[in-house]
Each structure stands twice: as C-alpha cells, then as structure tokens.
C-alpha cells in the first residue's frame, strides 16, 4: 500500500492544531475537503486516527503512532525535494550548518580544494534549528552544540571548550575572576537549564513574556536589563563584547561540547570526506579555547 504524503500532511496539521477548522485555515482548504481526505487516510490505513467531539480533535492510540512516524517521513520527503533542486545545475552544492561562535571557513575551503566540482555554502543555526536543518535537507552537515536530540543522526564528537557566565558589569560577582556555579543558584538563567549541565539554580523560562530570546544579542540585552544571566562557551564570549557586560570563568559545570552531525541515512562519500576534514581541522580552527574531545556516547560515529 502506498501512503499519500498529502493526506499525511493534512493529518499532521490537524494533530498539531487539535482542531479541524484551524488546520483547514492553515492549509488554505475547505474544512469538508480536509475531513474527506482524513477519512480516506483512515480507510487506507484501516485504523481510526482521530476522535472528534465538541471539545476538539484528539488522537487515538493509532493516531499517536502515525503522527510520530509521519514527522520524519515528511521531513525526508522535503529533504529529497530540496536536494534534488540543489543538484539541478552543472555544479553540486555542499551546505555546512554551524552554531554561533564556531568558525568553519578553513574546513569549507579544504572541502572545496578536495572537491573542486562542488560549491560550498554555509548557514547559521541556533539551538532551536541546528538539528532541523539536517533532517529537512537544508544542510548536508552541521556543526552542533550539545545537548541535542541525536535521533536519526550520525554524530562525531569534535571538541570542547570551557564555559563562562555573562553578567551585568555592576553585578556583585563581576569583580571575581572565577565563579563557582553554586554561587549563581539564586540567579535567573536566560536559557533552558537542559543546555547547562549541572545547573541547579533558579530558572527563568524563556517563554515568559518579555524574556524570549532568539539570539545572543537579545540574550545580552536581557542581561543588561537585569533579567538574568547567560552561560556560554568561551568562543561565544569572545564574539560578543559589550561595555555593560563582563564574562567570567565558570567552575562546576561541564565544558561546552561541539560535534559534527549529518542525517544517518546520508552516506554520500562527500559527507565522509568532510567528516575527516572536520576531525583534522576542528581544534585548530574552531578557536584557541577548544581542545580535542572524542567522547563516545551511544550511537556516536
């Protein structure tokens, strides 16, 4: 049986919106059309996917399973279309994603030297999309900062660097050269604590109105406004100087880690070549603060 990707997209839209009407509006189709398509999908699969009531639309157990399986399937289909479009020229394009603070120029140049028939491009990512660009085909490889969801990825650990804390210049601890993370336990953190191993202090949710941060620049604005502190890698601190902000060495937390990732089903020789280049050049090119790290978590390659 062939699964219709269009019907799957309709189903995912309903599952995410928990509303037939809202999903129909997002998809720019009439609600009766959406209803017919979903019923057709249920008939094709032989299971009921949705429960509909006056309270809204919810997933059945079968619907929850189909929703879980549909997301990577649709991402793979989108990635296929993107890669096909990128290769419909005389020259191939190899796209490298990177997180803030990571300098990847030397590795991109080395790849171009090894593969003169290829063009290289780079795309800057954040914690919210560093994995997404690999799954949806926007990038071939990505320099990623831990932690992240490694599901469906081939990951090579590359390097690690010490962490620092960004404080407003007049903060009571700003006069110290080194700060223990336990001394910050009463400080609001302008990040998810999941991003800072061993953090056990106060937590200011980034979703609270007025403190949502989408970039390092915005985060530093909140530091200056006394809304919290930021914990960053040393390379980040060097790239974002601010007269109102000081960066201090931080003890008691694990080092920030960087790896190279690609979609696990991508086995092109060019990706393997770039992985070797990254292993060779990562430490000397990412920055002086980085040191080699070859940790071996499950599934790491």
CSV table of C-alpha atoms in Angstrom, one decimal:
chain,number,residue,atom,x,y,z
A,1,UNK,CA,0.0,0.0,0.0
A,2,UNK,CA,1.3,3.5,-1.0
A,3,UNK,CA,0.8,6.2,1.6
A,4,UNK,CA,-0.3,9.5,0.2
A,5,UNK,CA,2.0,12.2,1.6
A,6,UNK,CA,-0.6,14.9,1.0
A,7,UNK,CA,-3.0,13.2,3.3
A,8,UNK,CA,-0.3,12.7,5.8
A,9,UNK,CA,0.4,16.4,5.8
A,10,UNK,CA,-3.2,17.1,6.3
A,11,UNK,CA,-3.3,14.7,9.3
A,12,UNK,CA,-0.2,16.2,10.8
A,13,UNK,CA,-1.7,19.7,10.5
A,14,UNK,CA,-4.8,18.5,12.4
A,15,UNK,CA,-2.8,16.7,15.0
A,16,UNK,CA,-0.7,19.8,15.7
A,17,UNK,CA,-3.6,22.2,15.7
A,18,UNK,CA,-6.0,19.9,17.6
A,19,UNK,CA,-8.7,21.5,15.5
A,20,UNK,CA,-10.1,20.7,12.1
A,21,UNK,CA,-11.1,24.3,11.5
A,22,UNK,CA,-7.7,25.7,12.5
A,23,UNK,CA,-5.9,23.1,10.4
A,24,UNK,CA,-8.1,23.8,7.4
A,25,UNK,CA,-7.3,27.5,7.7
A,26,UNK,CA,-3.6,26.8,7.9
A,27,UNK,CA,-3.8,24.6,4.8
A,28,UNK,CA,-6.0,27.0,2.9
A,29,UNK,CA,-8.5,24.4,2.1
A,30,UNK,CA,-12.2,24.0,2.9
A,31,UNK,CA,-13.0,22.0,6.1
A,32,UNK,CA,-15.2,19.5,4.3
A,33,UNK,CA,-12.3,18.7,1.9
A,34,UNK,CA,-10.0,18.2,4.8
A,35,UNK,CA,-12.5,15.9,6.6
A,36,UNK,CA,-12.9,13.8,3.4
A,37,UNK,CA,-9.1,13.5,3.0
A,38,UNK,CA,-8.6,12.3,6.6
A,39,UNK,CA,-11.4,9.8,6.3
A,40,UNK,CA,-9.8,8.5,3.2
A,41,UNK,CA,-6.5,8.2,5.0
A,42,UNK,CA,-8.1,6.2,7.8
A,43,UNK,CA,-9.7,3.9,5.3
A,44,UNK,CA,-6.4,3.3,3.5
A,45,UNK,CA,-4.6,2.5,6.8
A,46,UNK,CA,-7.5,0.6,8.2
A,47,UNK,CA,-7.5,2.4,11.6
A,48,UNK,CA,-9.2,5.3,13.2
A,49,UNK,CA,-6.8,8.2,13.7
A,50,UNK,CA,-8.9,10.9,15.3
A,51,UNK,CA,-11.5,11.3,17.9
A,52,UNK,CA,-13.8,14.3,17.2
A,53,UNK,CA,-16.0,15.9,19.9
A,54,UNK,CA,-17.3,19.3,20.9
A,55,UNK,CA,-14.2,19.7,22.9
A,56,UNK,CA,-11.9,19.4,19.9
A,57,UNK,CA,-10.0,16.8,17.9
A,58,UNK,CA,-7.7,14.3,19.7
A,59,UNK,CA,-5.5,11.5,18.5
A,60,UNK,CA,-6.4,7.8,19.1
A,61,UNK,CA,-3.5,5.5,20.1
A,62,UNK,CA,-3.2,4.6,16.4
A,63,UNK,CA,-3.2,8.3,15.5
A,64,UNK,CA,-0.4,9.0,18.0
A,65,UNK,CA,1.7,6.3,16.4
A,66,UNK,CA,1.0,7.5,12.8
A,67,UNK,CA,1.8,11.1,13.9
A,68,UNK,CA,5.2,10.0,15.4
A,69,UNK,CA,6.1,8.1,12.2
A,70,UNK,CA,4.8,10.8,9.8
A,71,UNK,CA,7.0,13.6,11.0
A,72,UNK,CA,10.4,12.0,9.9
A,73,UNK,CA,8.7,10.7,6.8
A,74,UNK,CA,7.6,14.2,5.7
A,75,UNK,CA,10.9,15.7,6.7
A,76,UNK,CA,12.7,13.2,4.5
A,77,UNK,CA,10.3,14.0,1.6
A,78,UNK,CA,11.0,17.7,2.0
A,79,UNK,CA,14.8,17.0,2.1
A,80,UNK,CA,14.6,14.9,-1.1
A,81,UNK,CA,12.9,17.8,-2.9
A,82,UNK,CA,15.5,20.4,-1.6
A,83,UNK,CA,18.5,18.2,-2.5
A,84,UNK,CA,17.0,17.5,-6.0
A,85,UNK,CA,16.6,21.2,-6.6
A,86,UNK,CA,20.1,22.0,-5.4
A,87,UNK,CA,21.7,19.4,-7.8
A,88,UNK,CA,19.7,20.5,-10.9
A,89,UNK,CA,22.7,22.5,-12.1
A,90,UNK,CA,26.1,21.9,-13.6
A,91,UNK,CA,27.8,22.2,-10.2
A,92,UNK,CA,26.9,20.5,-6.9
A,93,UNK,CA,26.3,22.4,-3.7
A,94,UNK,CA,27.5,21.3,-0.3
A,95,UNK,CA,25.9,23.2,2.6
A,96,UNK,CA,27.5,23.4,6.0
A,97,UNK,CA,25.5,24.5,9.0
A,98,UNK,CA,27.2,26.0,12.1
A,99,UNK,CA,26.3,27.3,15.5
A,100,UNK,CA,27.3,30.8,16.8
A,101,UNK,CA,30.9,31.0,17.9
A,102,UNK,CA,32.2,28.3,15.5
A,103,UNK,CA,34.5,29.4,12.7
A,104,UNK,CA,34.2,26.8,9.8
A,105,UNK,CA,35.9,28.7,7.0
A,106,UNK,CA,39.1,26.7,6.9
A,107,UNK,CA,37.1,23.4,6.7
A,108,UNK,CA,34.9,24.7,3.9
A,109,UNK,CA,37.9,25.8,1.9
A,110,UNK,CA,39.6,22.4,2.4
A,111,UNK,CA,36.5,20.7,1.2
A,112,UNK,CA,36.4,22.9,-1.9
A,113,UNK,CA,40.1,22.0,-2.6
A,114,UNK,CA,39.4,18.3,-2.3
A,115,UNK,CA,36.2,18.6,-4.4
A,116,UNK,CA,36.7,21.4,-7.0
A,117,UNK,CA,33.5,20.4,-8.8
A,118,UNK,CA,31.4,21.4,-5.8
A,119,UNK,CA,30.4,24.8,-4.5
A,120,UNK,CA,30.1,25.2,-0.7
A,121,UNK,CA,27.6,27.3,1.3
A,122,UNK,CA,27.1,27.9,5.0
A,123,UNK,CA,24.1,28.5,7.1
A,124,UNK,CA,24.0,29.8,10.7
A,125,UNK,CA,21.8,27.9,13.1
A,126,UNK,CA,20.6,28.1,16.7
A,127,UNK,CA,19.7,25.6,19.4
A,128,UNK,CA,16.1,25.5,18.0
A,129,UNK,CA,17.0,24.5,14.4
A,130,UNK,CA,20.6,23.1,14.5
A,131,UNK,CA,19.1,19.6,14.1
A,132,UNK,CA,16.1,20.5,11.9
A,133,UNK,CA,18.3,21.8,9.0
A,134,UNK,CA,19.9,18.3,8.8
A,135,UNK,CA,16.6,16.4,8.8
A,136,UNK,CA,14.9,18.7,6.3
A,137,UNK,CA,17.8,18.8,3.8
A,138,UNK,CA,18.7,22.4,4.2
A,139,UNK,CA,22.2,21.4,5.2
A,140,UNK,CA,24.4,18.4,4.4
A,141,UNK,CA,26.4,18.5,7.6
A,142,UNK,CA,26.1,20.6,10.7
A,143,UNK,CA,28.5,21.7,13.5
A,144,UNK,CA,26.2,21.2,16.5
A,145,UNK,CA,26.4,22.2,20.2
A,146,UNK,CA,25.4,19.7,22.8
A,147,UNK,CA,22.9,18.7,24.1
A,148,UNK,CA,20.6,17.9,21.2
A,149,UNK,CA,18.4,15.0,20.0
A,150,UNK,CA,20.6,12.6,18.2
A,151,UNK,CA,17.8,10.5,16.9
A,152,UNK,CA,18.3,9.9,13.1
A,153,UNK,CA,21.8,11.5,13.1
A,154,UNK,CA,25.3,10.2,12.7
A,155,UNK,CA,27.4,12.3,15.1
A,156,UNK,CA,31.1,12.7,15.5
A,157,UNK,CA,32.4,14.4,18.7
A,158,UNK,CA,34.9,17.1,17.8
A,159,UNK,CA,35.9,19.5,20.6
A,160,UNK,CA,35.0,21.1,23.9
A,161,UNK,CA,35.6,24.4,25.5
A,162,UNK,CA,35.2,25.9,29.0
A,163,UNK,CA,32.1,27.8,29.9
A,164,UNK,CA,31.8,31.4,31.0
A,165,UNK,CA,29.0,33.4,32.6
A,166,UNK,CA,27.8,36.7,31.2
A,167,UNK,CA,26.9,39.2,34.0
A,168,UNK,CA,26.0,42.8,34.0
A,169,UNK,CA,29.1,44.8,34.8
A,170,UNK,CA,27.8,46.0,38.2
A,171,UNK,CA,26.7,42.5,39.3
A,172,UNK,CA,28.0,41.7,42.8
A,173,UNK,CA,30.1,38.8,41.5
A,174,UNK,CA,31.5,40.7,38.5
A,175,UNK,CA,34.7,41.6,40.4
A,176,UNK,CA,35.7,37.9,40.7
A,177,UNK,CA,38.0,36.2,38.1
A,178,UNK,CA,36.3,32.8,38.6
A,179,UNK,CA,32.8,32.0,39.8
A,180,UNK,CA,31.5,28.7,41.1
A,181,UNK,CA,28.2,27.8,39.5
A,182,UNK,CA,26.8,27.2,43.0
A,183,UNK,CA,27.2,30.9,43.7
A,184,UNK,CA,24.7,31.6,41.0
A,185,UNK,CA,21.9,29.3,42.3
A,186,UNK,CA,19.7,32.3,43.1
A,187,UNK,CA,20.2,33.9,39.6
A,188,UNK,CA,17.6,33.5,36.8
A,189,UNK,CA,19.0,31.7,33.9
A,190,UNK,CA,18.2,33.1,30.4
A,191,UNK,CA,18.2,29.6,28.9
A,192,UNK,CA,16.7,26.2,29.4
A,193,UNK,CA,18.7,24.5,32.2
A,194,UNK,CA,18.9,21.5,30.0
A,195,UNK,CA,21.5,23.4,28.0
A,196,UNK,CA,23.8,23.8,31.0
A,197,UNK,CA,24.9,20.5,32.6
A,198,UNK,CA,25.0,20.6,36.4
A,199,UNK,CA,22.9,23.8,36.6
A,200,UNK,CA,20.8,23.6,39.8
A,201,UNK,CA,19.8,27.2,40.3
A,202,UNK,CA,16.8,29.4,39.6
A,203,UNK,CA,15.3,29.2,36.1
A,204,UNK,CA,13.6,31.9,34.2
A,205,UNK,CA,11.5,30.3,31.4
A,206,UNK,CA,12.4,31.8,28.1
A,207,UNK,CA,8.7,31.6,27.2
A,208,UNK,CA,7.7,34.1,29.8
A,209,UNK,CA,6.6,37.4,28.2
A,210,UNK,CA,9.5,39.9,27.9
A,211,UNK,CA,12.4,37.3,28.1
A,212,UNK,CA,12.0,35.3,25.0
A,213,UNK,CA,15.5,35.1,23.4
A,214,UNK,CA,16.2,34.2,19.8
A,215,UNK,CA,19.8,35.3,19.6
A,216,UNK,CA,22.8,36.0,21.7
A,217,UNK,CA,22.3,39.7,21.0
A,218,UNK,CA,18.8,39.6,22.6
A,219,UNK,CA,20.1,37.5,25.5
A,220,UNK,CA,22.7,40.1,26.3
A,221,UNK,CA,20.0,42.8,26.2
A,222,UNK,CA,18.2,40.9,29.0
A,223,UNK,CA,21.5,40.5,31.0
A,224,UNK,CA,21.9,44.3,30.8
A,225,UNK,CA,18.3,44.8,31.9
A,226,UNK,CA,19.0,42.6,35.0
A,227,UNK,CA,16.5,39.9,33.9
A,228,UNK,CA,19.0,37.1,34.3
A,229,UNK,CA,22.4,35.7,33.5
A,230,UNK,CA,23.7,33.7,30.5
A,231,UNK,CA,26.1,30.8,30.5
A,232,UNK,CA,28.1,30.4,27.2
A,233,UNK,CA,31.1,28.8,25.7
A,234,UNK,CA,34.4,30.8,25.7
A,235,UNK,CA,34.2,31.3,21.9
A,236,UNK,CA,30.8,33.0,22.3
A,237,UNK,CA,32.1,35.3,24.9
A,238,UNK,CA,34.9,36.4,22.5
A,239,UNK,CA,32.5,37.2,19.7
A,240,UNK,CA,30.0,39.3,21.7
A,241,UNK,CA,31.8,42.1,23.6
A,242,UNK,CA,29.5,44.6,25.3
A,243,UNK,CA,30.6,47.5,27.5
A,244,UNK,CA,27.9,46.8,30.1
A,245,UNK,CA,28.6,43.0,30.2
A,246,UNK,CA,31.5,41.1,31.7
A,247,UNK,CA,32.3,37.4,31.1
A,248,UNK,CA,33.8,35.4,34.0
A,249,UNK,CA,35.3,31.9,34.1
A,250,UNK,CA,32.8,29.4,35.5
A,251,UNK,CA,33.6,26.4,37.6
A,252,UNK,CA,31.4,23.5,38.5
A,253,UNK,CA,29.8,22.8,35.1
A,254,UNK,CA,30.8,20.5,32.2
A,255,UNK,CA,32.6,22.0,29.2
A,256,UNK,CA,30.6,23.1,26.2
A,257,UNK,CA,30.8,20.4,23.5
A,258,UNK,CA,30.8,20.5,19.7
A,259,UNK,CA,30.2,17.8,17.2
A,260,UNK,CA,29.6,17.2,13.5
A,261,UNK,CA,26.3,15.7,12.5
A,262,UNK,CA,24.5,14.5,9.4
A,263,UNK,CA,21.3,12.6,8.7
A,264,UNK,CA,22.1,9.0,9.4
A,265,UNK,CA,20.7,7.8,6.0
A,266,UNK,CA,23.0,10.2,4.1
A,267,UNK,CA,26.0,8.0,3.1
A,268,UNK,CA,27.5,10.1,0.3
A,269,UNK,CA,31.3,9.9,0.1
A,270,UNK,CA,31.4,13.7,0.2
A,271,UNK,CA,30.0,13.7,3.7
A,272,UNK,CA,32.6,11.1,4.9
A,273,UNK,CA,35.3,13.3,3.3
A,274,UNK,CA,34.1,16.4,5.2
A,275,UNK,CA,33.9,14.4,8.4
A,276,UNK,CA,37.6,13.5,8.0
A,277,UNK,CA,38.4,17.2,7.3
A,278,UNK,CA,36.5,18.3,10.4
A,279,UNK,CA,38.4,15.8,12.6
A,280,UNK,CA,41.6,17.1,11.2
A,281,UNK,CA,41.0,20.8,11.5
A,282,UNK,CA,38.3,21.3,14.2
A,283,UNK,CA,40.5,22.0,17.2
A,284,UNK,CA,43.0,24.4,15.5
A,285,UNK,CA,40.3,26.3,13.6
A,286,UNK,CA,37.3,26.5,15.9
A,287,UNK,CA,39.2,28.7,18.4
A,288,UNK,CA,42.1,28.8,20.9
A,289,UNK,CA,39.8,27.7,23.8
A,290,UNK,CA,38.8,24.4,22.1
A,291,UNK,CA,40.5,21.1,22.9
A,292,UNK,CA,40.1,17.7,21.3
A,293,UNK,CA,37.2,15.7,22.6
A,294,UNK,CA,36.4,12.2,21.3
A,295,UNK,CA,33.8,11.1,23.8
A,296,UNK,CA,31.8,8.0,22.9
A,297,UNK,CA,28.1,8.3,23.6
A,298,UNK,CA,25.9,5.5,22.2
A,299,UNK,CA,25.3,5.9,18.5
A,300,UNK,CA,28.2,8.3,18.1
A,301,UNK,CA,30.4,7.7,15.0
